[in-house]
Structure formats: structure tokens, C-alpha cells
Amino acid sequence: MTSTSPKNTAQQYWDDFYRDREQKRSGGPNVLLVREVTSMPPGTALDLGCAEGSDALWLAGLGWRVTAADVSATALRRAAERAAEAGLADRIDWQRHDLSQSFPEGSYDLVSAQFLHSPVAREGERESILALAARAVAPGGVLLVVSHAGWPSWQQEPPFDYHFPTNAEIRDGLGLARDEWTVETDELLTRELPGPDGRPGSRADAVLKLRRTA
Ligand SMILES: C[S@@+](CC[C@H](N)C(=O)[O-])C[C@H]1O[C@@H](n2cnc3c(N)ncnc32)[C@H](O)[C@@H]1O
């Protein structure tokens, strides 16, 4: 993974990112989270890279008790405001972490990492965070990693050098004991979505859903 600017820390980069764009006051959860989790009974969930809280709010609305972590204090403040407005504040624990430095405590029925990509991450950083994510899954619980698998169709030139890891690479990086996990979803798909100018576009995404059996 290559940094756009080596002096950018994750917190600086992502706080600037959220400050520079309008707050997401509404906005639904990620569709692949919804697809994979709707049938699960509510329990405890950890949302890694929760941004402005859309996924955490959706989970909490279904009855999950959510711990939601992000490096950006701006995103977390906005997310907490949305939770208060929705009457869900007591169901979500917002925690600021640079996940490469610190990680939420506890074990969870669902650990979700939705598009946890960062242009300022160091080599191997995402891999290490996802390995910690797997360790935070309770027996019987699920690790759900949804990743971009390439640039969107409207991006003519890559804005920076970035390797989108395949599900096979992600699985290898988790270092899991094969007899303790089952693969429930391992899928590469193309989603239709509008580009910034509103015209139709698409993007390849990868879904990896693993259940801890022991
Ligand atoms: C591409 S966005 C995805 C946000 C959200 N999960 C979604 O699907 O819309 C990546 C998110 O991860 C957070 N993030 C990036 N690097 C991080 C790190 N080292 N520790 C914690 N959060 C990080 C960013 O602040 C950002 O909110």
C-alpha cells in the first residue's frame, strides 16, 4: 500500500477527509452488510472503520449492541449525533482508535470491516488489523470483510498506487486455524452504482464471511 503523503497520519488524513465533505445525515447501511447480516440473530457487533455511523445505526436499530471504531474524531462526533437523534445512543459505544495502534477490547458475535481501505496505511497494516478482527470474533460468531476489488469504472487513471487484496490474500493474512472456521461467503461481484456525475457506473467488490466454529 502506498501513501499519498508520508507525513499524513491516518487521523490527519481521515479527519481532513470528513471535514472537507458535508455530513451524512441520512444514508443507509452498506448493501452487502445488509445482505449478509439480516438473517443473523442480534447480538454484539464490532464495526471497524465505522465512518459516520450508517452501518452501526442500522445494526443497533435491529437490536444489536454495537461497538463502533474509527480513527476520525470528526466522523465519530457526527455518528454519535446521528445516534442521539435516532434514539439509539445507548446501544452504540463509539470508540476512537487508530486500529494499527490500539483495538477495541472484547469479543463479538459479529466483527464487520466494510471497505476498510486507507491510502495512508502502511504496508501490512490492513492485514494486521484484520488478524486482530478475527481474534475478536466470539465462538459461533462471524467475521465479515467487504472490500473493494478495484477502482470504480469512472476512474480512468488510478489516483494512487494501491493493491486491492483478493479474498484469498485476506484469508492467508488472517492466519486462521482451518478447522476452527468455516467459509460462508467468498464472492467477487460487480455492483452497479452511479458515478460522481450521476451517470451509471460499476465497481467490483469482494465479500468474505467466515464463521468461527470453535
Ligand atoms: C473507505 S472508508 C469506509 C467507511 C465505512 N465503513 C463505509 O463502508 O462506508 C474507511 C474508514 O476507515 C477509517 N480508517 C482508516 N484507517 C483507519 C485506522 N487505521 N484506524 C481506524 N479507522 C481507520 C476511516 O476513517 C474511514 O472512516
PDB file of C-alpha atoms and ligand atoms in Angstrom:
ATOM      1  CA  MET A   1       0.000   0.000   0.000  1.00  0.00           C
ATOM      2  CA  THR A   2       1.421   3.376  -0.906  1.00  0.00           C
ATOM      3  CA  SER A   3       0.908   6.580   0.995  1.00  0.00           C
ATOM      4  CA  THR A   4      -0.133   9.744  -0.889  1.00  0.00           C
ATOM      5  CA  SER A   5       1.949  11.743   1.580  1.00  0.00           C
ATOM      6  CA  PRO A   6       4.220  10.025   4.063  1.00  0.00           C
ATOM      7  CA  LYS A   7       3.719  12.717   6.691  1.00  0.00           C
ATOM      8  CA  ASN A   8      -0.043  12.125   6.774  1.00  0.00           C
ATOM      9  CA  THR A   9      -1.121  10.116   9.761  1.00  0.00           C
ATOM     10  CA  ALA A  10      -4.377   8.190   9.491  1.00  0.00           C
ATOM     11  CA  GLN A  11      -6.050  10.593  11.911  1.00  0.00           C
ATOM     12  CA  GLN A  12      -4.965  13.708   9.981  1.00  0.00           C
ATOM     13  CA  TYR A  13      -5.888  12.221   6.643  1.00  0.00           C
ATOM     14  CA  TRP A  14      -9.340  10.976   7.658  1.00  0.00           C
ATOM     15  CA  ASP A  15     -10.247  13.991   9.797  1.00  0.00           C
ATOM     16  CA  ASP A  16      -9.467  16.226   6.799  1.00  0.00           C
ATOM     17  CA  PHE A  17     -11.468  13.881   4.592  1.00  0.00           C
ATOM     18  CA  TYR A  18     -14.592  14.164   6.760  1.00  0.00           C
ATOM     19  CA  ARG A  19     -14.178  17.899   7.463  1.00  0.00           C
ATOM     20  CA  ASP A  20     -13.966  18.560   3.724  1.00  0.00           C
ATOM     21  CA  ARG A  21     -17.247  16.880   2.946  1.00  0.00           C
ATOM     22  CA  GLU A  22     -20.752  17.531   4.087  1.00  0.00           C
ATOM     23  CA  GLN A  23     -22.045  15.485   6.968  1.00  0.00           C
ATOM     24  CA  LYS A  24     -24.002  12.387   6.004  1.00  0.00           C
ATOM     25  CA  ARG A  25     -27.197  12.991   7.973  1.00  0.00           C
ATOM     26  CA  SER A  26     -29.054  10.148   6.392  1.00  0.00           C
ATOM     27  CA  GLY A  27     -27.779   7.317   4.259  1.00  0.00           C
ATOM     28  CA  GLY A  28     -28.377   3.659   4.682  1.00  0.00           C
ATOM     29  CA  PRO A  29     -26.065   0.821   5.590  1.00  0.00           C
ATOM     30  CA  ASN A  30     -23.786  -0.954   3.147  1.00  0.00           C
ATOM     31  CA  VAL A  31     -25.896  -3.251   0.977  1.00  0.00           C
ATOM     32  CA  LEU A  32     -23.546  -6.204   1.363  1.00  0.00           C
ATOM     33  CA  LEU A  33     -23.661  -5.886   5.151  1.00  0.00           C
ATOM     34  CA  VAL A  34     -27.445  -5.960   4.921  1.00  0.00           C
ATOM     35  CA  ARG A  35     -27.358  -8.977   2.620  1.00  0.00           C
ATOM     36  CA  GLU A  36     -25.041 -10.975   4.888  1.00  0.00           C
ATOM     37  CA  VAL A  37     -26.336  -9.998   8.331  1.00  0.00           C
ATOM     38  CA  THR A  38     -30.111  -9.606   8.060  1.00  0.00           C
ATOM     39  CA  SER A  39     -30.678 -13.310   8.814  1.00  0.00           C
ATOM     40  CA  MET A  40     -28.392 -13.305  11.882  1.00  0.00           C
ATOM     41  CA  PRO A  41     -29.941 -13.014  15.354  1.00  0.00           C
ATOM     42  CA  PRO A  42     -28.889  -9.757  17.029  1.00  0.00           C
ATOM     43  CA  GLY A  43     -26.019  -9.972  19.494  1.00  0.00           C
ATOM     44  CA  THR A  44     -22.854  -7.968  19.936  1.00  0.00           C
ATOM     45  CA  ALA A  45     -21.170  -6.331  16.946  1.00  0.00           C
ATOM     46  CA  LEU A  46     -17.903  -4.557  16.286  1.00  0.00           C
ATOM     47  CA  ASP A  47     -17.848  -2.173  13.302  1.00  0.00           C
ATOM     48  CA  LEU A  48     -14.289  -1.350  12.224  1.00  0.00           C
ATOM     49  CA  GLY A  49     -13.862   1.908  10.303  1.00  0.00           C
ATOM     50  CA  CYS A  50     -17.438   2.938  11.107  1.00  0.00           C
ATOM     51  CA  ALA A  51     -17.202   6.385   9.459  1.00  0.00           C
ATOM     52  CA  GLU A  52     -20.343   8.450  10.130  1.00  0.00           C
ATOM     53  CA  GLY A  53     -22.172   5.504  11.585  1.00  0.00           C
ATOM     54  CA  SER A  54     -24.630   4.252   8.935  1.00  0.00           C
ATOM     55  CA  ASP A  55     -23.841   0.569   9.489  1.00  0.00           C
ATOM     56  CA  ALA A  56     -23.719   0.860  13.292  1.00  0.00           C
ATOM     57  CA  LEU A  57     -27.056   2.679  13.342  1.00  0.00           C
ATOM     58  CA  TRP A  58     -28.652   0.016  11.174  1.00  0.00           C
ATOM     59  CA  LEU A  59     -27.328  -2.773  13.386  1.00  0.00           C
ATOM     60  CA  ALA A  60     -28.408  -1.001  16.575  1.00  0.00           C
ATOM     61  CA  GLY A  61     -31.861  -0.471  15.088  1.00  0.00           C
ATOM     62  CA  LEU A  62     -32.130  -4.247  14.672  1.00  0.00           C
ATOM     63  CA  GLY A  63     -31.259  -4.802  18.320  1.00  0.00           C
ATOM     64  CA  TRP A  64     -27.507  -5.355  18.134  1.00  0.00           C
ATOM     65  CA  ARG A  65     -25.279  -3.863  20.822  1.00  0.00           C
ATOM     66  CA  VAL A  66     -22.589  -2.180  18.787  1.00  0.00           C
ATOM     67  CA  THR A  67     -19.042  -1.055  19.388  1.00  0.00           C
ATOM     68  CA  ALA A  68     -18.055   1.191  16.507  1.00  0.00           C
ATOM     69  CA  ALA A  69     -14.480   2.327  15.951  1.00  0.00           C
ATOM     70  CA  ASP A  70     -12.865   4.845  13.651  1.00  0.00           C
ATOM     71  CA  VAL A  71      -9.691   6.908  13.607  1.00  0.00           C
ATOM     72  CA  SER A  72     -11.525  10.140  12.771  1.00  0.00           C
ATOM     73  CA  ALA A  73     -12.888  12.116  15.729  1.00  0.00           C
ATOM     74  CA  THR A  74     -14.929  14.195  13.270  1.00  0.00           C
ATOM     75  CA  ALA A  75     -16.657  11.128  11.825  1.00  0.00           C
ATOM     76  CA  LEU A  76     -17.318   9.737  15.305  1.00  0.00           C
ATOM     77  CA  ARG A  77     -18.788  13.017  16.565  1.00  0.00           C
ATOM     78  CA  ARG A  78     -21.150  13.109  13.602  1.00  0.00           C
ATOM     79  CA  ALA A  79     -22.045   9.446  14.078  1.00  0.00           C
ATOM     80  CA  ALA A  80     -22.820   9.987  17.767  1.00  0.00           C
ATOM     81  CA  GLU A  81     -25.092  12.931  16.867  1.00  0.00           C
ATOM     82  CA  ARG A  82     -26.995  10.731  14.435  1.00  0.00           C
ATOM     83  CA  ALA A  83     -27.347   8.003  17.072  1.00  0.00           C
ATOM     84  CA  ALA A  84     -28.732  10.505  19.591  1.00  0.00           C
ATOM     85  CA  GLU A  85     -31.204  11.834  17.007  1.00  0.00           C
ATOM     86  CA  ALA A  86     -32.320   8.267  16.259  1.00  0.00           C
ATOM     87  CA  GLY A  87     -32.735   7.388  19.943  1.00  0.00           C
ATOM     88  CA  LEU A  88     -30.018   4.717  19.661  1.00  0.00           C
ATOM     89  CA  ALA A  89     -27.264   6.359  21.711  1.00  0.00           C
ATOM     90  CA  ASP A  90     -27.409   3.761  24.473  1.00  0.00           C
ATOM     91  CA  ARG A  91     -26.898   0.870  22.034  1.00  0.00           C
ATOM     92  CA  ILE A  92     -23.665   2.089  20.410  1.00  0.00           C
ATOM     93  CA  ASP A  93     -20.281   2.622  22.028  1.00  0.00           C
ATOM     94  CA  TRP A  94     -18.268   4.922  19.738  1.00  0.00           C
ATOM     95  CA  GLN A  95     -14.529   4.475  20.205  1.00  0.00           C
ATOM     96  CA  ARG A  96     -11.685   6.378  18.584  1.00  0.00           C
ATOM     97  CA  HIS A  97      -8.814   4.106  17.618  1.00  0.00           C
ATOM     98  CA  ASP A  98      -6.077   4.151  15.067  1.00  0.00           C
ATOM     99  CA  LEU A  99      -6.603   0.428  14.677  1.00  0.00           C
ATOM    100  CA  SER A 100      -2.971  -0.076  13.757  1.00  0.00           C
ATOM    101  CA  GLN A 101      -2.099   1.202  17.259  1.00  0.00           C
ATOM    102  CA  SER A 102      -4.983   0.147  19.502  1.00  0.00           C
ATOM    103  CA  PHE A 103      -8.001  -2.105  19.194  1.00  0.00           C
ATOM    104  CA  PRO A 104     -11.375  -2.291  20.988  1.00  0.00           C
ATOM    105  CA  GLU A 105     -11.498  -4.792  23.821  1.00  0.00           C
ATOM    106  CA  GLY A 106     -13.883  -7.707  23.975  1.00  0.00           C
ATOM    107  CA  SER A 107     -15.240 -10.448  21.766  1.00  0.00           C
ATOM    108  CA  TYR A 108     -18.230 -10.118  19.470  1.00  0.00           C
ATOM    109  CA  ASP A 109     -20.839 -12.167  17.623  1.00  0.00           C
ATOM    110  CA  LEU A 110     -20.164 -10.098  14.526  1.00  0.00           C
ATOM    111  CA  VAL A 111     -16.990  -8.267  13.537  1.00  0.00           C
ATOM    112  CA  SER A 112     -17.544  -6.222  10.411  1.00  0.00           C
ATOM    113  CA  ALA A 113     -14.963  -4.401   8.295  1.00  0.00           C
ATOM    114  CA  GLN A 114     -16.669  -2.633   5.399  1.00  0.00           C
ATOM    115  CA  PHE A 115     -14.271  -1.106   2.887  1.00  0.00           C
ATOM    116  CA  LEU A 116     -11.551  -0.638   5.473  1.00  0.00           C
ATOM    117  CA  HIS A 117      -9.174   0.831   2.914  1.00  0.00           C
ATOM    118  CA  SER A 118      -6.868   3.754   3.538  1.00  0.00           C
ATOM    119  CA  PRO A 119      -4.426   5.483   1.205  1.00  0.00           C
ATOM    120  CA  VAL A 120      -2.214   6.337   4.178  1.00  0.00           C
ATOM    121  CA  ALA A 121      -1.966   2.835   5.633  1.00  0.00           C
ATOM    122  CA  ARG A 122       1.470   1.309   5.930  1.00  0.00           C
ATOM    123  CA  GLU A 123       2.475  -1.938   4.236  1.00  0.00           C
ATOM    124  CA  GLY A 124       0.790  -4.860   6.019  1.00  0.00           C
ATOM    125  CA  GLU A 125      -1.334  -2.617   8.250  1.00  0.00           C
ATOM    126  CA  ARG A 126      -4.736  -3.738   6.973  1.00  0.00           C
ATOM    127  CA  GLU A 127      -3.632  -7.349   7.234  1.00  0.00           C
ATOM    128  CA  SER A 128      -2.634  -6.880  10.891  1.00  0.00           C
ATOM    129  CA  ILE A 129      -5.898  -5.113  11.730  1.00  0.00           C
ATOM    130  CA  LEU A 130      -7.956  -7.872  10.113  1.00  0.00           C
ATOM    131  CA  ALA A 131      -5.976 -10.509  12.006  1.00  0.00           C
ATOM    132  CA  LEU A 132      -6.948  -8.729  15.252  1.00  0.00           C
ATOM    133  CA  ALA A 133     -10.514  -8.541  13.959  1.00  0.00           C
ATOM    134  CA  ALA A 134     -10.594 -12.330  13.560  1.00  0.00           C
ATOM    135  CA  ARG A 135      -9.317 -12.771  17.111  1.00  0.00           C
ATOM    136  CA  ALA A 136     -12.179 -10.585  18.362  1.00  0.00           C
ATOM    137  CA  VAL A 137     -14.845 -12.956  16.972  1.00  0.00           C
ATOM    138  CA  ALA A 138     -16.595 -14.992  19.674  1.00  0.00           C
ATOM    139  CA  PRO A 139     -17.062 -18.751  19.171  1.00  0.00           C
ATOM    140  CA  GLY A 140     -20.003 -19.201  16.804  1.00  0.00           C
ATOM    141  CA  GLY A 141     -19.591 -15.626  15.581  1.00  0.00           C
ATOM    142  CA  VAL A 142     -18.888 -14.122  12.188  1.00  0.00           C
ATOM    143  CA  LEU A 143     -16.082 -12.125  10.625  1.00  0.00           C
ATOM    144  CA  LEU A 144     -17.372 -10.133   7.655  1.00  0.00           C
ATOM    145  CA  VAL A 145     -14.829  -8.371   5.456  1.00  0.00           C
ATOM    146  CA  VAL A 146     -16.188  -6.440   2.467  1.00  0.00           C
ATOM    147  CA  SER A 147     -13.514  -4.934   0.264  1.00  0.00           C
ATOM    148  CA  HIS A 148     -13.220  -3.052  -2.951  1.00  0.00           C
ATOM    149  CA  ALA A 149     -11.605  -5.262  -5.568  1.00  0.00           C
ATOM    150  CA  GLY A 150     -10.610  -2.486  -7.970  1.00  0.00           C
ATOM    151  CA  TRP A 151     -11.161   1.151  -8.896  1.00  0.00           C
ATOM    152  CA  PRO A 152     -14.658   2.290  -9.939  1.00  0.00           C
ATOM    153  CA  SER A 153     -15.473   2.268 -13.664  1.00  0.00           C
ATOM    154  CA  TRP A 154     -15.432   6.070 -13.909  1.00  0.00           C
ATOM    155  CA  GLN A 155     -11.865   6.309 -12.548  1.00  0.00           C
ATOM    156  CA  GLN A 156      -9.845   6.482 -15.757  1.00  0.00           C
ATOM    157  CA  GLU A 157      -6.437   6.588 -14.030  1.00  0.00           C
ATOM    158  CA  PRO A 158      -5.671   5.189 -10.538  1.00  0.00           C
ATOM    159  CA  PRO A 159      -5.345   8.241  -8.251  1.00  0.00           C
ATOM    160  CA  PHE A 160      -2.551   6.481  -6.364  1.00  0.00           C
ATOM    161  CA  ASP A 161      -0.752   3.181  -6.332  1.00  0.00           C
ATOM    162  CA  TYR A 162      -2.866   0.692  -4.373  1.00  0.00           C
ATOM    163  CA  HIS A 163      -3.134  -3.058  -4.297  1.00  0.00           C
ATOM    164  CA  PHE A 164      -6.670  -4.275  -3.660  1.00  0.00           C
ATOM    165  CA  PRO A 165      -6.169  -7.555  -1.801  1.00  0.00           C
ATOM    166  CA  THR A 166      -8.087 -10.576  -3.038  1.00  0.00           C
ATOM    167  CA  ASN A 167     -10.156 -12.666  -0.643  1.00  0.00           C
ATOM    168  CA  ALA A 168      -7.508 -15.393  -0.892  1.00  0.00           C
ATOM    169  CA  GLU A 169      -4.835 -12.901   0.204  1.00  0.00           C
ATOM    170  CA  ILE A 170      -7.063 -11.660   3.019  1.00  0.00           C
ATOM    171  CA  ARG A 171      -7.657 -15.205   4.248  1.00  0.00           C
ATOM    172  CA  ASP A 172      -3.941 -16.019   4.128  1.00  0.00           C
ATOM    173  CA  GLY A 173      -3.200 -12.844   6.113  1.00  0.00           C
ATOM    174  CA  LEU A 174      -5.651 -13.789   8.863  1.00  0.00           C
ATOM    175  CA  GLY A 175      -3.557 -16.823   9.771  1.00  0.00           C
ATOM    176  CA  LEU A 176      -6.595 -18.817  10.899  1.00  0.00           C
ATOM    177  CA  ALA A 177      -6.638 -22.445  12.031  1.00  0.00           C
ATOM    178  CA  ARG A 178      -8.654 -24.017   9.194  1.00  0.00           C
ATOM    179  CA  ASP A 179     -10.507 -26.433  11.493  1.00  0.00           C
ATOM    180  CA  GLU A 180     -11.845 -23.542  13.603  1.00  0.00           C
ATOM    181  CA  TRP A 181     -13.521 -21.552  10.829  1.00  0.00           C
ATOM    182  CA  THR A 182     -15.972 -22.180   8.003  1.00  0.00           C
ATOM    183  CA  VAL A 183     -16.323 -20.056   4.898  1.00  0.00           C
ATOM    184  CA  GLU A 184     -19.923 -18.915   4.460  1.00  0.00           C
ATOM    185  CA  THR A 185     -19.352 -16.415   1.636  1.00  0.00           C
ATOM    186  CA  ASP A 186     -16.342 -15.929  -0.615  1.00  0.00           C
ATOM    187  CA  GLU A 187     -17.517 -13.860  -3.539  1.00  0.00           C
ATOM    188  CA  LEU A 188     -16.303 -11.367  -6.100  1.00  0.00           C
ATOM    189  CA  LEU A 189     -19.118  -9.312  -7.585  1.00  0.00           C
ATOM    190  CA  THR A 190     -19.707  -6.206  -9.620  1.00  0.00           C
ATOM    191  CA  ARG A 191     -22.124  -3.654  -8.266  1.00  0.00           C
ATOM    192  CA  GLU A 192     -23.893  -1.063 -10.382  1.00  0.00           C
ATOM    193  CA  LEU A 193     -23.689   2.386  -8.838  1.00  0.00           C
ATOM    194  CA  PRO A 194     -23.825   5.966 -10.102  1.00  0.00           C
ATOM    195  CA  GLY A 195     -20.605   7.885 -10.613  1.00  0.00           C
ATOM    196  CA  PRO A 196     -19.992  11.360  -9.174  1.00  0.00           C
ATOM    197  CA  ASP A 197     -21.707  12.941 -12.209  1.00  0.00           C
ATOM    198  CA  GLY A 198     -24.783  10.769 -11.661  1.00  0.00           C
ATOM    199  CA  ARG A 199     -24.121   8.604 -14.711  1.00  0.00           C
ATOM    200  CA  PRO A 200     -24.293   4.790 -14.371  1.00  0.00           C
ATOM    201  CA  GLY A 201     -21.112   3.079 -13.279  1.00  0.00           C
ATOM    202  CA  SER A 202     -19.912  -0.025 -11.533  1.00  0.00           C
ATOM    203  CA  ARG A 203     -17.354  -1.292  -9.073  1.00  0.00           C
ATOM    204  CA  ALA A 204     -16.009  -4.737  -8.243  1.00  0.00           C
ATOM    205  CA  ASP A 205     -16.282  -5.707  -4.572  1.00  0.00           C
ATOM    206  CA  ALA A 206     -15.305  -8.803  -2.633  1.00  0.00           C
ATOM    207  CA  VAL A 207     -17.238 -10.373   0.247  1.00  0.00           C
ATOM    208  CA  LEU A 208     -15.611 -12.695   2.735  1.00  0.00           C
ATOM    209  CA  LYS A 209     -17.783 -14.091   5.531  1.00  0.00           C
ATOM    210  CA  LEU A 210     -16.186 -16.542   7.928  1.00  0.00           C
ATOM    211  CA  ARG A 211     -17.787 -18.232  10.918  1.00  0.00           C
ATOM    212  CA  ARG A 212     -15.771 -19.253  13.937  1.00  0.00           C
ATOM    213  CA  THR A 213     -16.816 -22.764  14.825  1.00  0.00           C
ATOM    214  CA  ALA A 214     -14.575 -23.197  17.863  1.00  0.00           C
TER     215      ALA A 214
HETATM  216  C1  LIG B   1     -13.208   3.859   2.925  1.00  0.00           C
HETATM  217  S1  LIG B   1     -13.869   4.367   4.453  1.00  0.00           S
HETATM  218  C2  LIG B   1     -15.182   3.179   4.717  1.00  0.00           C
HETATM  219  C3  LIG B   1     -16.148   3.669   5.757  1.00  0.00           C
HETATM  220  C4  LIG B   1     -17.376   2.771   6.034  1.00  0.00           C
HETATM  221  N1  LIG B   1     -17.009   1.523   6.661  1.00  0.00           N
HETATM  222  C5  LIG B   1     -18.160   2.531   4.781  1.00  0.00           C
HETATM  223  O1  LIG B   1     -18.264   1.384   4.352  1.00  0.00           O
HETATM  224  O2  LIG B   1     -18.683   3.500   4.220  1.00  0.00           O
HETATM  225  C6  LIG B   1     -12.627   3.808   5.594  1.00  0.00           C
HETATM  226  C7  LIG B   1     -12.919   4.206   7.037  1.00  0.00           C
HETATM  227  O3  LIG B   1     -11.919   3.600   7.843  1.00  0.00           O
HETATM  228  C8  LIG B   1     -11.396   4.560   8.747  1.00  0.00           C
HETATM  229  N2  LIG B   1      -9.975   4.219   8.957  1.00  0.00           N
HETATM  230  C9  LIG B   1      -8.989   4.214   8.052  1.00  0.00           C
HETATM  231  N3  LIG B   1      -7.823   3.848   8.618  1.00  0.00           N
HETATM  232  C10 LIG B   1      -8.097   3.609   9.919  1.00  0.00           C
HETATM  233  C11 LIG B   1      -7.319   3.212  11.034  1.00  0.00           C
HETATM  234  N4  LIG B   1      -6.002   2.987  10.933  1.00  0.00           N
HETATM  235  N5  LIG B   1      -7.925   3.063  12.225  1.00  0.00           N
HETATM  236  C12 LIG B   1      -9.268   3.285  12.349  1.00  0.00           C
HETATM  237  N6  LIG B   1     -10.055   3.676  11.343  1.00  0.00           N
HETATM  238  C13 LIG B   1      -9.480   3.842  10.134  1.00  0.00           C
HETATM  239  C14 LIG B   1     -11.571   5.908   8.053  1.00  0.00           C
HETATM  240  O4  LIG B   1     -11.637   6.995   8.942  1.00  0.00           O
HETATM  241  C15 LIG B   1     -12.867   5.697   7.297  1.00  0.00           C
HETATM  242  O5  LIG B   1     -13.975   6.102   8.069  1.00  0.00           O
END
